[in-house]
Short mmCIF file of N, CA and C in Angstrom, two decimals:
data_model
loop_
_atom_site.label_atom_id
_atom_site.label_comp_id
_atom_site.label_asym_id
_atom_site.label_seq_id
_atom_site.Cartn_x
_atom_site.Cartn_y
_atom_site.Cartn_z
N MET A 1 -184.99 154.48 62.21
CA MET A 1 -184.28 155.51 61.41
C MET A 1 -182.86 155.61 61.88
N LEU A 2 -182.01 156.09 60.91
CA LEU A 2 -180.67 156.22 61.24
C LEU A 2 -180.62 157.45 62.16
N LYS A 3 -179.55 157.38 63.09
CA LYS A 3 -179.46 158.53 63.99
C LYS A 3 -179.25 159.98 63.39
N SER A 4 -178.53 159.98 62.30
CA SER A 4 -178.35 161.27 61.38
C SER A 4 -178.01 160.74 60.12
N PRO A 5 -178.45 161.56 59.05
CA PRO A 5 -178.30 161.15 57.74
C PRO A 5 -176.89 161.05 57.30
N PRO A 6 -176.35 159.87 56.96
CA PRO A 6 -175.00 159.80 56.46
C PRO A 6 -174.91 160.40 55.04
N ALA A 7 -173.79 160.92 54.68
CA ALA A 7 -173.54 161.34 53.34
C ALA A 7 -173.67 160.35 52.31
N VAL A 8 -173.09 159.10 52.70
CA VAL A 8 -173.25 157.95 51.76
C VAL A 8 -173.87 156.82 52.58
N LEU A 9 -174.74 156.12 51.93
CA LEU A 9 -175.51 155.00 52.47
C LEU A 9 -175.26 153.87 51.50
N ILE A 10 -174.63 152.80 51.90
CA ILE A 10 -174.41 151.69 51.07
C ILE A 10 -175.52 150.69 51.39
N VAL A 11 -176.19 150.18 50.43
CA VAL A 11 -177.37 149.18 50.60
C VAL A 11 -176.98 147.95 49.90
N TYR A 12 -176.70 146.88 50.62
CA TYR A 12 -176.39 145.62 50.21
C TYR A 12 -177.63 144.71 50.32
N ILE A 13 -177.98 143.96 49.30
CA ILE A 13 -179.13 143.06 49.32
C ILE A 13 -178.67 141.70 49.62
N ALA A 14 -179.38 141.02 50.69
CA ALA A 14 -179.26 139.68 50.96
C ALA A 14 -180.65 138.94 50.85
N VAL A 15 -180.76 138.11 50.00
CA VAL A 15 -182.04 137.48 49.68
C VAL A 15 -182.13 136.22 50.52
N LYS A 16 -183.12 136.23 51.45
CA LYS A 16 -183.31 135.20 52.48
C LYS A 16 -183.28 133.86 51.91
N ASP A 17 -184.03 133.54 50.80
CA ASP A 17 -184.08 132.14 50.44
C ASP A 17 -183.14 131.84 49.18
N ASN A 18 -182.26 132.69 48.94
CA ASN A 18 -181.26 132.36 47.86
C ASN A 18 -180.30 131.44 48.26
N PRO A 19 -180.16 130.26 47.52
CA PRO A 19 -179.26 129.14 47.89
C PRO A 19 -177.78 129.67 47.81
N MET A 20 -177.50 130.77 47.09
CA MET A 20 -176.09 131.23 46.94
C MET A 20 -175.91 132.38 48.10
N LEU A 21 -176.87 132.66 48.98
CA LEU A 21 -176.70 133.72 50.00
C LEU A 21 -175.33 133.69 50.66
N VAL A 22 -175.04 132.46 51.27
CA VAL A 22 -173.84 132.29 52.09
C VAL A 22 -172.59 132.61 51.27
N SER A 23 -172.52 132.07 50.02
CA SER A 23 -171.40 132.26 49.28
C SER A 23 -171.28 133.69 48.82
N HIS A 24 -172.35 134.32 48.41
CA HIS A 24 -172.25 135.74 47.90
C HIS A 24 -171.97 136.72 49.05
N ALA A 25 -172.72 136.60 50.19
CA ALA A 25 -172.49 137.40 51.37
C ALA A 25 -170.98 137.37 51.87
N SER A 26 -170.59 136.08 51.99
CA SER A 26 -169.13 135.84 52.46
C SER A 26 -168.20 136.57 51.60
N HIS A 27 -168.35 136.35 50.31
CA HIS A 27 -167.45 136.89 49.33
C HIS A 27 -167.48 138.49 49.46
N PHE A 28 -168.65 139.03 49.64
CA PHE A 28 -168.83 140.38 49.77
C PHE A 28 -168.11 140.97 50.88
N ILE A 29 -168.41 140.28 52.16
CA ILE A 29 -167.75 140.80 53.37
C ILE A 29 -166.25 140.63 53.38
N ASP A 30 -165.81 139.49 52.88
CA ASP A 30 -164.31 139.29 52.82
C ASP A 30 -163.69 140.37 51.94
N SER A 31 -164.32 140.66 50.81
CA SER A 31 -163.70 141.73 49.92
C SER A 31 -163.85 143.12 50.51
N TYR A 32 -164.99 143.35 51.08
CA TYR A 32 -165.12 144.77 51.82
C TYR A 32 -164.06 144.86 52.85
N ARG A 33 -163.76 143.92 53.61
CA ARG A 33 -162.80 144.06 54.68
C ARG A 33 -161.38 144.10 54.16
N CYS A 34 -161.13 143.44 53.13
CA CYS A 34 -159.70 143.36 52.43
C CYS A 34 -159.47 144.54 51.57
N HIS A 35 -160.57 145.16 51.09
CA HIS A 35 -160.42 146.45 50.21
C HIS A 35 -161.32 147.37 50.72
N PRO A 36 -160.79 148.26 51.71
CA PRO A 36 -161.51 149.16 52.38
C PRO A 36 -162.16 150.12 51.43
N PRO A 37 -163.45 150.67 51.67
CA PRO A 37 -164.13 151.61 50.75
C PRO A 37 -163.35 153.01 50.55
N GLY A 38 -162.68 153.47 51.58
CA GLY A 38 -161.96 154.68 51.45
C GLY A 38 -162.79 155.94 51.57
N PHE A 39 -163.92 155.78 52.05
CA PHE A 39 -164.83 156.99 52.26
C PHE A 39 -165.89 156.61 53.38
N ASP A 40 -166.08 157.55 54.31
CA ASP A 40 -167.03 157.36 55.43
C ASP A 40 -168.39 157.07 54.86
N HIS A 41 -169.06 156.10 55.41
CA HIS A 41 -170.37 155.76 55.00
C HIS A 41 -171.11 154.93 56.05
N HIS A 42 -172.27 154.57 55.72
CA HIS A 42 -173.14 153.71 56.64
C HIS A 42 -173.44 152.46 55.80
N LEU A 43 -173.32 151.35 56.31
CA LEU A 43 -173.67 150.05 55.49
C LEU A 43 -174.95 149.49 56.06
N MET A 44 -175.93 149.33 55.18
CA MET A 44 -177.26 148.70 55.47
C MET A 44 -177.43 147.47 54.71
N VAL A 45 -177.76 146.33 55.46
CA VAL A 45 -178.04 145.08 54.72
C VAL A 45 -179.51 144.86 54.64
N VAL A 46 -180.00 144.89 53.53
CA VAL A 46 -181.49 144.76 53.28
C VAL A 46 -181.70 143.16 53.11
N CYS A 47 -182.52 142.70 54.08
CA CYS A 47 -182.97 141.25 54.08
C CYS A 47 -184.16 141.06 53.29
N ASN A 48 -184.04 140.76 51.98
CA ASN A 48 -185.19 140.68 51.17
C ASN A 48 -185.78 139.23 51.49
N GLY A 49 -187.14 139.34 51.73
CA GLY A 49 -187.90 137.96 51.84
C GLY A 49 -188.05 137.63 53.40
N GLY A 50 -187.57 138.43 54.29
CA GLY A 50 -187.88 138.16 55.68
C GLY A 50 -186.34 138.17 56.47
N HIS A 51 -186.51 137.88 57.78
CA HIS A 51 -185.40 137.84 58.61
C HIS A 51 -184.35 136.68 58.17
N LEU A 52 -183.11 137.09 58.35
CA LEU A 52 -182.01 136.05 58.05
C LEU A 52 -181.91 135.24 59.21
N SER A 53 -181.47 133.99 59.07
CA SER A 53 -181.15 133.06 60.13
C SER A 53 -179.92 133.56 60.92
N PRO A 54 -179.83 133.18 62.19
CA PRO A 54 -178.67 133.56 62.90
C PRO A 54 -177.42 133.34 62.29
N LYS A 55 -177.33 132.19 61.60
CA LYS A 55 -176.00 131.80 60.97
C LYS A 55 -175.70 132.74 59.89
N ASN A 56 -176.76 133.17 59.12
CA ASN A 56 -176.63 134.05 57.96
C ASN A 56 -176.37 135.48 58.44
N LYS A 57 -177.03 135.82 59.59
CA LYS A 57 -176.74 137.27 60.05
C LYS A 57 -175.26 137.30 60.53
N ALA A 58 -174.69 136.31 61.05
CA ALA A 58 -173.41 136.26 61.55
C ALA A 58 -172.31 136.62 60.54
N ILE A 59 -172.71 136.24 59.20
CA ILE A 59 -171.76 136.54 58.19
C ILE A 59 -171.35 138.12 58.15
N PHE A 60 -172.34 139.00 58.55
CA PHE A 60 -172.05 140.47 58.53
C PHE A 60 -171.45 140.99 59.83
N ALA A 61 -171.43 140.15 60.81
CA ALA A 61 -170.90 140.62 62.17
C ALA A 61 -169.55 141.26 62.14
N PRO A 62 -168.60 141.00 61.17
CA PRO A 62 -167.24 141.50 61.20
C PRO A 62 -167.20 143.04 60.86
N VAL A 63 -168.26 143.54 60.29
CA VAL A 63 -168.28 144.91 59.89
C VAL A 63 -169.53 145.64 60.45
N PRO A 64 -169.43 147.00 60.81
CA PRO A 64 -170.49 147.74 61.36
C PRO A 64 -171.63 147.77 60.16
N HIS A 65 -172.84 147.55 60.63
CA HIS A 65 -173.88 147.54 59.59
C HIS A 65 -175.30 147.67 60.39
N GLN A 66 -176.40 147.88 59.72
CA GLN A 66 -177.68 147.91 60.14
C GLN A 66 -178.44 146.99 59.22
N LEU A 67 -179.30 146.19 59.88
CA LEU A 67 -180.18 145.31 59.04
C LEU A 67 -181.58 145.93 58.78
N PHE A 68 -182.00 145.76 57.64
CA PHE A 68 -183.46 146.25 57.28
C PHE A 68 -184.08 145.11 56.73
N VAL A 69 -185.17 144.69 57.39
CA VAL A 69 -185.90 143.44 57.00
C VAL A 69 -187.17 143.87 56.14
N ARG A 70 -187.23 143.14 54.99
CA ARG A 70 -188.42 143.35 54.01
C ARG A 70 -188.98 141.92 53.95
N ALA A 71 -190.29 141.79 54.28
CA ALA A 71 -190.95 140.58 54.22
C ALA A 71 -191.27 140.16 52.83
N ASN A 72 -191.26 141.11 51.90
CA ASN A 72 -191.61 140.83 50.51
C ASN A 72 -190.43 141.07 49.57
N ASP A 73 -190.16 140.13 48.63
CA ASP A 73 -189.14 140.32 47.62
C ASP A 73 -189.82 140.53 46.22
N GLY A 74 -191.03 140.99 46.25
CA GLY A 74 -191.74 140.98 44.99
C GLY A 74 -191.22 141.88 43.81
N GLY A 75 -190.52 142.93 44.28
CA GLY A 75 -190.10 143.85 43.41
C GLY A 75 -188.59 143.80 42.98
N TRP A 76 -188.07 142.57 43.50
CA TRP A 76 -186.55 142.37 43.28
C TRP A 76 -185.68 143.42 43.97
N ASP A 77 -184.45 143.61 43.56
CA ASP A 77 -183.65 144.51 44.27
C ASP A 77 -184.10 145.98 44.07
N VAL A 78 -184.73 146.39 42.96
CA VAL A 78 -185.02 147.78 42.87
C VAL A 78 -186.09 148.19 43.83
N SER A 79 -187.07 147.44 44.25
CA SER A 79 -188.08 147.71 45.19
C SER A 79 -187.31 147.94 46.49
N ALA A 80 -186.38 147.15 46.86
CA ALA A 80 -185.69 147.26 48.18
C ALA A 80 -184.92 148.63 48.16
N TYR A 81 -184.29 149.00 47.11
CA TYR A 81 -183.52 150.27 47.01
C TYR A 81 -184.51 151.45 47.18
N ILE A 82 -185.73 151.36 46.50
CA ILE A 82 -186.75 152.31 46.73
C ILE A 82 -187.23 152.39 48.09
N ASP A 83 -187.41 151.24 48.70
CA ASP A 83 -187.95 151.24 50.17
C ASP A 83 -186.92 152.01 51.03
N VAL A 84 -185.66 151.63 50.90
CA VAL A 84 -184.62 152.32 51.65
C VAL A 84 -184.69 153.78 51.40
N ALA A 85 -184.67 154.20 50.20
CA ALA A 85 -184.71 155.66 49.90
C ALA A 85 -185.88 156.38 50.48
N ASN A 86 -187.03 155.64 50.66
CA ASN A 86 -188.18 156.30 51.17
C ASN A 86 -188.19 156.27 52.59
N ARG A 87 -187.28 155.57 53.37
CA ARG A 87 -187.25 155.46 54.77
C ARG A 87 -186.06 156.12 55.26
N PHE A 88 -184.96 156.22 54.54
CA PHE A 88 -183.65 156.77 55.20
C PHE A 88 -183.00 157.71 54.18
N ASP A 89 -182.55 158.85 54.66
CA ASP A 89 -182.07 159.79 53.98
C ASP A 89 -180.49 159.80 53.79
N SER A 90 -179.96 160.24 52.83
CA SER A 90 -178.49 160.41 52.49
C SER A 90 -178.30 161.25 51.24
N ASP A 91 -177.05 161.57 51.12
CA ASP A 91 -176.69 162.32 49.91
C ASP A 91 -176.58 161.59 48.59
N LEU A 92 -176.01 160.28 48.89
CA LEU A 92 -175.69 159.38 47.94
C LEU A 92 -176.10 157.88 48.35
N GLN A 93 -176.83 157.23 47.67
CA GLN A 93 -177.27 155.87 47.96
C GLN A 93 -176.58 154.87 46.96
N VAL A 94 -175.72 154.07 47.42
CA VAL A 94 -174.97 153.09 46.62
C VAL A 94 -175.69 151.76 46.92
N CYS A 95 -176.32 151.31 45.81
CA CYS A 95 -177.11 150.05 45.77
C CYS A 95 -176.39 148.82 45.23
N LEU A 96 -176.13 147.93 46.11
CA LEU A 96 -175.30 146.87 45.65
C LEU A 96 -176.01 145.52 45.75
N GLY A 97 -176.07 144.78 44.58
CA GLY A 97 -176.71 143.49 44.43
C GLY A 97 -175.88 142.50 45.19
N GLU A 98 -176.55 141.34 45.38
CA GLU A 98 -175.99 140.25 46.33
C GLU A 98 -174.70 139.74 45.85
N SER A 99 -174.37 139.68 44.61
CA SER A 99 -173.29 139.07 44.09
C SER A 99 -172.02 140.04 43.93
N VAL A 100 -172.18 141.34 44.32
CA VAL A 100 -171.06 142.40 44.27
C VAL A 100 -169.95 142.03 45.20
N TYR A 101 -168.65 142.12 44.75
CA TYR A 101 -167.55 142.08 45.61
C TYR A 101 -166.49 142.89 45.01
N PHE A 102 -165.42 143.24 45.84
CA PHE A 102 -164.47 144.34 45.51
C PHE A 102 -163.07 143.77 45.14
N HIS A 103 -162.48 144.40 44.11
CA HIS A 103 -161.05 143.95 43.86
C HIS A 103 -159.95 144.87 44.31
N ARG A 104 -160.21 146.20 44.64
CA ARG A 104 -159.17 146.93 45.27
C ARG A 104 -159.69 148.03 46.17
N ALA A 105 -158.85 148.55 47.08
CA ALA A 105 -159.26 149.54 48.05
C ALA A 105 -159.67 150.86 47.41
N GLY A 106 -160.36 151.61 48.16
CA GLY A 106 -160.83 152.96 47.69
C GLY A 106 -161.94 152.93 46.63
N TRP A 107 -162.55 151.81 46.47
CA TRP A 107 -163.67 151.74 45.42
C TRP A 107 -164.73 152.83 45.65
N LEU A 108 -165.07 152.97 46.88
CA LEU A 108 -166.18 154.06 47.21
C LEU A 108 -165.77 155.47 47.00
N LYS A 109 -164.53 155.73 47.49
CA LYS A 109 -163.91 157.03 47.35
C LYS A 109 -163.84 157.47 45.91
N ARG A 110 -163.47 156.42 44.91
CA ARG A 110 -163.50 156.89 43.50
C ARG A 110 -164.85 157.18 42.99
N LEU A 111 -165.83 156.44 43.53
CA LEU A 111 -167.23 156.68 43.08
C LEU A 111 -167.64 158.01 43.68
N VAL A 112 -167.45 158.33 44.84
CA VAL A 112 -167.90 159.65 45.51
C VAL A 112 -167.22 160.72 44.77
N ASP A 113 -165.89 160.64 44.43
CA ASP A 113 -165.21 161.68 43.67
C ASP A 113 -165.78 161.91 42.36
N CYS A 114 -166.17 160.83 41.63
CA CYS A 114 -166.93 161.03 40.33
C CYS A 114 -168.20 161.86 40.53
N HIS A 115 -168.92 161.37 41.60
CA HIS A 115 -170.33 162.06 41.85
C HIS A 115 -170.04 163.52 42.23
N GLU A 116 -169.10 163.82 42.90
CA GLU A 116 -168.76 165.29 43.32
C GLU A 116 -168.38 165.94 42.08
N GLN A 117 -167.53 165.38 41.29
CA GLN A 117 -167.00 166.04 40.03
C GLN A 117 -168.15 166.28 38.96
N HIS A 118 -168.98 165.32 38.72
CA HIS A 118 -169.93 165.33 37.66
C HIS A 118 -171.37 165.69 38.07
N GLY A 119 -171.68 165.74 39.42
CA GLY A 119 -172.96 165.97 39.86
C GLY A 119 -174.04 165.02 39.79
N ALA A 120 -175.12 165.33 40.11
CA ALA A 120 -176.30 164.40 40.31
C ALA A 120 -176.42 163.53 39.14
N GLY A 121 -176.77 162.37 39.28
CA GLY A 121 -177.19 161.48 38.13
C GLY A 121 -177.29 160.07 38.62
N MET A 122 -177.15 159.14 37.87
CA MET A 122 -177.24 157.61 38.21
C MET A 122 -176.02 156.95 37.68
N TYR A 123 -175.22 156.46 38.48
CA TYR A 123 -173.80 155.88 38.10
C TYR A 123 -174.05 154.36 38.17
N GLY A 124 -173.78 153.57 37.14
CA GLY A 124 -173.62 152.14 37.18
C GLY A 124 -172.22 151.78 37.20
N ILE A 125 -171.80 151.08 38.32
CA ILE A 125 -170.40 150.95 38.64
C ILE A 125 -169.84 149.52 38.47
N PHE A 126 -170.57 148.52 38.59
CA PHE A 126 -170.17 147.11 38.43
C PHE A 126 -170.94 146.39 37.52
N SER A 127 -170.40 145.22 37.10
CA SER A 127 -171.30 144.28 36.27
C SER A 127 -170.86 143.00 36.68
N SER A 128 -171.68 142.04 36.25
CA SER A 128 -171.52 140.59 36.53
C SER A 128 -171.84 139.77 35.44
N TYR A 129 -171.20 138.59 35.33
CA TYR A 129 -171.44 137.54 34.29
C TYR A 129 -171.83 136.35 35.09
N LEU A 130 -172.08 136.38 36.50
CA LEU A 130 -172.24 135.31 37.30
C LEU A 130 -173.67 134.72 37.20
N VAL A 131 -174.73 135.52 37.05
CA VAL A 131 -176.05 135.05 37.14
C VAL A 131 -176.51 134.47 35.89
N ARG A 132 -176.37 135.21 34.81
CA ARG A 132 -176.88 134.90 33.54
C ARG A 132 -175.77 135.12 32.45
N PRO A 133 -175.77 134.41 31.35
CA PRO A 133 -174.74 134.70 30.35
C PRO A 133 -174.93 135.96 29.59
N GLN A 134 -174.97 137.08 30.31
CA GLN A 134 -175.01 138.43 29.86
C GLN A 134 -174.56 139.35 30.92
N LEU A 135 -174.02 140.51 30.56
CA LEU A 135 -173.64 141.37 31.61
C LEU A 135 -174.79 141.99 32.32
N ASN A 136 -174.76 142.00 33.69
CA ASN A 136 -175.84 142.60 34.42
C ASN A 136 -175.19 143.71 35.37
N THR A 137 -175.71 144.76 35.26
CA THR A 137 -175.27 145.78 36.34
C THR A 137 -175.86 145.51 37.65
N THR A 138 -174.82 145.25 38.53
CA THR A 138 -175.23 144.78 39.90
C THR A 138 -175.16 145.95 41.02
N ALA A 139 -174.77 147.14 40.57
CA ALA A 139 -174.74 148.17 41.47
C ALA A 139 -175.03 149.51 40.73
N ILE A 140 -175.72 150.49 41.52
CA ILE A 140 -175.97 151.84 40.98
C ILE A 140 -175.73 152.71 42.09
N ALA A 141 -175.35 153.96 41.82
CA ALA A 141 -175.17 154.99 42.94
C ALA A 141 -175.90 156.25 42.45
N THR A 142 -176.70 156.75 43.38
CA THR A 142 -177.57 157.80 42.88
C THR A 142 -178.17 158.67 44.06
N SER A 143 -178.77 159.60 43.92
CA SER A 143 -179.34 160.50 45.00
C SER A 143 -180.64 159.65 45.27
N PRO A 144 -180.99 159.42 46.58
CA PRO A 144 -182.25 158.82 46.97
C PRO A 144 -183.55 159.52 46.41
N GLN A 145 -183.36 160.81 46.17
CA GLN A 145 -184.60 161.50 45.60
C GLN A 145 -184.90 160.89 44.25
N TYR A 146 -183.97 160.55 43.53
CA TYR A 146 -184.24 159.83 42.14
C TYR A 146 -185.03 158.48 42.30
N LEU A 147 -184.52 157.85 43.32
CA LEU A 147 -185.16 156.47 43.62
C LEU A 147 -186.56 156.77 44.11
N ARG A 148 -186.80 157.66 45.00
CA ARG A 148 -188.11 158.10 45.49
C ARG A 148 -189.11 158.46 44.32
N SER A 149 -188.61 158.89 43.25
CA SER A 149 -189.53 159.38 42.08
C SER A 149 -189.71 158.24 41.05
N TYR A 150 -189.13 157.09 41.30
CA TYR A 150 -189.20 155.93 40.33
C TYR A 150 -190.57 155.61 40.26
N PRO A 151 -191.17 155.34 39.14
CA PRO A 151 -192.64 154.95 38.91
C PRO A 151 -192.88 153.53 39.79
N PRO A 152 -194.02 153.55 40.40
CA PRO A 152 -194.39 152.41 41.18
C PRO A 152 -194.64 151.13 40.26
#
């Protein structure tokens, strides 16, 4: 358990057996460091499919984080987000897919400001054309209570 519930919990997915893990995670960490979130938060790296190798764990070493290992990746990213919501509390859970990276500082502050201005809901904040030739939402931000109520 987290020592105290953070107001904002960022959940980043790292898929153990993904051949793109090193590339995606390195890009994520580099952009996270280059473009600070701008809002106090806790970063959790969810290891989908089991423990990461020491080499892959080291990618995340430059930033404070917590690892959460899931032996099963059967429900893709959404089941990881739900598992985290069921085990850890926060006011806002920001769920980031493996290919997410940032382009400018303050990205989290802008998201939190919108959440505070418009209230509870589900915010889709990024998209990707990297995985398939269609736009894929690779990040959502919502209250963990919504994720907890998602049908099994």
